[in-house]
Coordinates of C-alpha atoms in Angstrom, one line a residue:
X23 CA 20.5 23.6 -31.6
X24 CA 21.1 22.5 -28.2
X25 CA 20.0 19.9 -25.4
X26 CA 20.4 19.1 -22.1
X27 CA 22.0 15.8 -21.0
X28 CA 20.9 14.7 -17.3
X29 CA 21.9 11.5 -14.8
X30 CA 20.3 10.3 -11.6
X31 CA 22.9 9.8 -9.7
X32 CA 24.2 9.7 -5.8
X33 CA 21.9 7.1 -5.0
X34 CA 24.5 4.8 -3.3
X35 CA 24.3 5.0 0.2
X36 CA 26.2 3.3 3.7
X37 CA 27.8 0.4 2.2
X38 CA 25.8 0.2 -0.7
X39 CA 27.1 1.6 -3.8
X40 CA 24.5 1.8 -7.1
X41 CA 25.4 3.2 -10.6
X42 CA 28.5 4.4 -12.5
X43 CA 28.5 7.8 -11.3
X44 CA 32.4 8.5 -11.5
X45 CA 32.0 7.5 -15.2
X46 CA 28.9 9.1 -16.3
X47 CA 29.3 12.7 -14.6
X48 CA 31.9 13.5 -17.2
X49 CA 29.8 12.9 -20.2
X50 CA 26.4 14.7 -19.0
X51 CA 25.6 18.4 -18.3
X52 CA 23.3 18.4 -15.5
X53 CA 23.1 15.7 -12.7
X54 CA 20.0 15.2 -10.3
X55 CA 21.3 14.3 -7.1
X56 CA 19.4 11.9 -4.9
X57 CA 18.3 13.4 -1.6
X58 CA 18.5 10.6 0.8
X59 CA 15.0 9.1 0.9
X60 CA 15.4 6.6 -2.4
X61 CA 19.0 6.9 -2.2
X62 CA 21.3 8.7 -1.1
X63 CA 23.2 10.0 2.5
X64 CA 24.4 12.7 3.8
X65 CA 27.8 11.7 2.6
X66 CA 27.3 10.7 -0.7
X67 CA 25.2 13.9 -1.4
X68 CA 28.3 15.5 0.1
X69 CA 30.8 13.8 -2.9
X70 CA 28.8 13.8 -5.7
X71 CA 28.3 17.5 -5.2
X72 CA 31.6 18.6 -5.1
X73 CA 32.3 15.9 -8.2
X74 CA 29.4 17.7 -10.3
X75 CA 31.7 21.0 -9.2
X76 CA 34.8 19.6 -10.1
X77 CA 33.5 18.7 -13.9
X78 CA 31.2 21.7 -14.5
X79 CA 27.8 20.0 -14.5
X80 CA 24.8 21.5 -13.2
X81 CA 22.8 20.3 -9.9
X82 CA 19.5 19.7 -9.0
X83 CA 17.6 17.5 -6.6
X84 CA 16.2 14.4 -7.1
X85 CA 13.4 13.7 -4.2
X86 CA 11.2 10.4 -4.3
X87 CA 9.0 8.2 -2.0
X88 CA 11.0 7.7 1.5
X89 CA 11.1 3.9 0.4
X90 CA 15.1 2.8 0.7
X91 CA 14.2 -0.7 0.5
X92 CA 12.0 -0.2 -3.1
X93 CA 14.5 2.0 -4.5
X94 CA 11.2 4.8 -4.8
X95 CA 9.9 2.7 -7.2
X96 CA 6.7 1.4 -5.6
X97 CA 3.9 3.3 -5.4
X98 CA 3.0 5.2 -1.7
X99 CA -0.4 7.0 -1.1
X100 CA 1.0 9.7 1.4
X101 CA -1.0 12.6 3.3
X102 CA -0.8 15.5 1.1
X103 CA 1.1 17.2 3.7
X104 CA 3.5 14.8 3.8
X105 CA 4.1 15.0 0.3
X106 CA 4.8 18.5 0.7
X107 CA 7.3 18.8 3.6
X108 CA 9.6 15.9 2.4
X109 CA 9.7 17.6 -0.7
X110 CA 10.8 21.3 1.1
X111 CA 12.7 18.7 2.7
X112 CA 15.0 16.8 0.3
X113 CA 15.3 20.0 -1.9
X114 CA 17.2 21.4 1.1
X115 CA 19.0 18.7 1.5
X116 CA 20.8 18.9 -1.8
X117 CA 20.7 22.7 -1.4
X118 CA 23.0 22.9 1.7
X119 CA 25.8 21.3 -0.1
X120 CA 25.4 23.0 -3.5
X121 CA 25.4 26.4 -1.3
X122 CA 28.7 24.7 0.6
X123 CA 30.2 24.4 -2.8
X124 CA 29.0 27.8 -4.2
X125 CA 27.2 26.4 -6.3
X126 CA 23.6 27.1 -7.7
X127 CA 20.7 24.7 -7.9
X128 CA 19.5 24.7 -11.3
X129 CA 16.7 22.2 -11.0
X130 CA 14.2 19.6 -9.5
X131 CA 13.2 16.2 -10.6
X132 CA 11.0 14.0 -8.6
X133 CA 12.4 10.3 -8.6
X134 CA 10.9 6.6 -9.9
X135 CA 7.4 6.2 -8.6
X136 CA 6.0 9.5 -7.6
X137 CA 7.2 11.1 -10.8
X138 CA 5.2 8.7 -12.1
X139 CA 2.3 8.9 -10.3
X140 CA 2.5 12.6 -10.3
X141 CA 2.5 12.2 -14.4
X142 CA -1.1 11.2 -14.0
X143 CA -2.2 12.6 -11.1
X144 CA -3.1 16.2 -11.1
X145 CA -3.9 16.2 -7.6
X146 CA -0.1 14.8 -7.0
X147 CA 1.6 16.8 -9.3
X148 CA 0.0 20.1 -8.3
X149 CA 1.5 19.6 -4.4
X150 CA 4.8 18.7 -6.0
X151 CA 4.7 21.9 -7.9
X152 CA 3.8 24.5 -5.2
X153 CA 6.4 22.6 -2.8
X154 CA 8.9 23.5 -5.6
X155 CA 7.4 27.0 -6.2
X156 CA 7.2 27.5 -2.8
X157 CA 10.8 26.8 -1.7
X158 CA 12.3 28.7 -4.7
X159 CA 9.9 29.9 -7.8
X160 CA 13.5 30.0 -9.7
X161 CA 13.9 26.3 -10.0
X162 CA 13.6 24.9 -13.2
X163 CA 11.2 21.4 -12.9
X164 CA 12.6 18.9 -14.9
X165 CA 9.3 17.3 -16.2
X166 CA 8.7 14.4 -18.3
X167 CA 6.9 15.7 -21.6
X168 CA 2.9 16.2 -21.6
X169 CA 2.4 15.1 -18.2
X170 CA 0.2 16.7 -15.6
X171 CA 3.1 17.4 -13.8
X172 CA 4.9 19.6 -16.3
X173 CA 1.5 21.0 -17.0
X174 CA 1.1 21.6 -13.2
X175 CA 4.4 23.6 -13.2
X176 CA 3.6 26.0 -15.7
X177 CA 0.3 26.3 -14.0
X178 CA 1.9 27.6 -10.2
X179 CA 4.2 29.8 -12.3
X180 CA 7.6 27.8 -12.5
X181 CA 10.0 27.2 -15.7
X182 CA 9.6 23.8 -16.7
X183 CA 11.9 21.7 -19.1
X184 CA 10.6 18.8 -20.5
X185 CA 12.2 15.5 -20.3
X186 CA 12.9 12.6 -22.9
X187 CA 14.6 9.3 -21.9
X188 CA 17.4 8.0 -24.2
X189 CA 17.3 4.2 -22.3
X190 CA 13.8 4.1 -21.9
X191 CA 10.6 3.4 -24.2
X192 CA 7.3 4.8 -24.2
X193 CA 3.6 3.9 -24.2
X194 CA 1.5 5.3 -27.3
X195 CA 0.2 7.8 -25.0
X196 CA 3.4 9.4 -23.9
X197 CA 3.9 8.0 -20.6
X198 CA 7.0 5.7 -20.2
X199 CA 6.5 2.3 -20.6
X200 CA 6.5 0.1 -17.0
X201 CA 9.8 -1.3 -16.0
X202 CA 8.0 -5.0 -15.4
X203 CA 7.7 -5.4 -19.4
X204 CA 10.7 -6.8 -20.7
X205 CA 11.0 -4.3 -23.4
X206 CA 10.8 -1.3 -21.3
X207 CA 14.7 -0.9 -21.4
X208 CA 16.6 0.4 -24.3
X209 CA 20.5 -1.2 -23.5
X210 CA 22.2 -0.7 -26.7
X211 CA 23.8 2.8 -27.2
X212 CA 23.3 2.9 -31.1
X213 CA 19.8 2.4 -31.0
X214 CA 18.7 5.1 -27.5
X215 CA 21.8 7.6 -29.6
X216 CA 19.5 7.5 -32.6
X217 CA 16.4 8.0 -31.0
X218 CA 17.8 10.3 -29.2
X219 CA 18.9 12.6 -32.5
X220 CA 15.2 11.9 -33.8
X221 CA 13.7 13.5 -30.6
X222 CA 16.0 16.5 -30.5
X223 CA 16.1 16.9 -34.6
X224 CA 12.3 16.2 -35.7
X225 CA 10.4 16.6 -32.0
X226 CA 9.0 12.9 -32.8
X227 CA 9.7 10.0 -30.5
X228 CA 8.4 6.6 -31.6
X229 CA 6.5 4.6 -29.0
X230 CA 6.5 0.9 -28.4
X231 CA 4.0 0.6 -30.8
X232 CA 5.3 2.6 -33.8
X233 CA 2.9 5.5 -33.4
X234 CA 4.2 8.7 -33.4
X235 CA 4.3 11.9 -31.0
X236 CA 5.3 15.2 -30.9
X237 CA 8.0 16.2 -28.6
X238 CA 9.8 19.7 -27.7
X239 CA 12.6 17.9 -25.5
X240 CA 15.0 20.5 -23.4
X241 CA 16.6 17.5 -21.6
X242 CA 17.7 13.8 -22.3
X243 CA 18.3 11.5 -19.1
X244 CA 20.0 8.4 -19.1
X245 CA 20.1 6.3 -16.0
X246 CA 23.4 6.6 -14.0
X247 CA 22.5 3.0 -12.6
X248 CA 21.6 1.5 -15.9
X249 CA 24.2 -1.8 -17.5
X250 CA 24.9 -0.1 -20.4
X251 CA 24.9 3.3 -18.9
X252 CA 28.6 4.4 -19.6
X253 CA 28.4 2.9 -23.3
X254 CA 25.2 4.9 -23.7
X255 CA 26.4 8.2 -22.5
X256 CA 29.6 7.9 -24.3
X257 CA 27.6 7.4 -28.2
X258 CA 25.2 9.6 -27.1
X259 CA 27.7 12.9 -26.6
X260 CA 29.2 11.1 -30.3
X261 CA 26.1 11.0 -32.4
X262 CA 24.9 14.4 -30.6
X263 CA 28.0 16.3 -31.8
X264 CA 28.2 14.6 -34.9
X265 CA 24.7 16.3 -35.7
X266 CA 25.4 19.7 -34.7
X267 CA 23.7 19.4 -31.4
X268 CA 25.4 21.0 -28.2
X269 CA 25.5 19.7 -25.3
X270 CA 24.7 22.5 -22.2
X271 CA 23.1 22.6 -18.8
X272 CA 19.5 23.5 -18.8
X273 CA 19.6 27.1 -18.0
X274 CA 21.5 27.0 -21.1
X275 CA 18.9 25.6 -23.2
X276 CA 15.7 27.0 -21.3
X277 CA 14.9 30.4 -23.3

């Protein structure tokens, strides 16, 4: 049995730095780099590029909302053309480094709010998925389970892997649960490691309500930003291993 590991990370930019990334990148398999509109610059693409090379982890882009200030979290009601062209966009923006470092780009996740919205929104998710398709039908989409977006990639002909969260809980009808409820976070590492092993082990996750749905999880992300982030990643790779699971980069674990 195997899984994918995944961080959002690269999203510091200028002076700014966000997350753990130096700390995390070692205990994760595939890293979605962000692309300079949520986060992200030119330089910091640059480094955590060549880090992800340095450790053996898998890239992939991370595009969101061109919203700096909101971190990509807020939602934006953009011309569908828009959409489109900063998508082609960011994904080449991550691809001109991993092609400096010889390196392939295995993936594609869309970032905070329009992964989101895109969940939801077939209209959304269906430009996100031909801009992918469209600027190389071999990317994998990294999808969050039972969305309309993953559903939206298989439709225009791309791989998709679905997505659990290990720090984040979930509304009884799959969606994750809004970061302005207090219980939206999961910050201690025994409790996301468990759920975690329950996901990969049974294909059950347990929403905030105790109901119970069925899951076929190719990837586990954990926030690179997150408090407990370092803690998390650490028991996770523990209580993974000591359940037989392997730990490998998506085109690993994608038949």
């Amino acid at each position: 049995m195997q899984i994918d590991i995944n961080s959002d990370l690269g999203e510091s930019f200028g002076a700014y730095k966000i997350g753990q990334d130096e700390a995390v990148i070692p205990m994760v398999s595939s890293v979605n780099v962000a692309c300079g509109f949520h986060g992200g610059d030119p330089l910091v693409i640059r480094k955590t590029v060549e880090m992800a090379k340095r450790y053996g982890v898998a890239v992939g882009a991370h595009p969101g909302f061109p919203d700096l200030q909101g971190f990509g979290r807020r939602n934006m009601y953009l011309h569908p053309d828009d959409v489109y062209a900063s998508m082609i966009y960011q994904i080449g923006a991550v691809r001109a480094f991993t092609d400096l470092y010889n390196l392939p780009l295995q993936h594609v996740k869309p970032h905070g709010a329009i992964n989101n919205m895109a969940a939801v929104d077939m209209d959304l998710a269906r430009i996100l998925a031909q801009a992918i398709y469209d600027y190389d039908k071999n990317l994998i989409l990294l999808a969050v389970a039972g969305t309309k977006l993953a559903q939206a990639g298989r439709e225009v002909g791309l791989q998709v892997a679905n997505e659990v969260f290990a720090d984040r809980t979930y509304e009884p009808d799959g969606t994750l649960r809004n970061r302005k409820y207090p219980d939206a976070l999961i910050r201690d590492p025994v409790v996301a490691a468990r759920r975690v092993v329950e996901m990969v082990k049974d294909r059950v996750l347990v929403a905030i309500d105790g109901s119970k749905i069925s899951v076929q999880p190719d990837s586990v992300c954990l926030h690179g930003d997150g408090e407990a982030a370092v803690a998390i990643a650490r028991t996770l790779r523990e209580e993974l291993t000591n359940h037989g699971i392997e730990i490998r980069p998506l085109l690993d674990v994608q038949p």
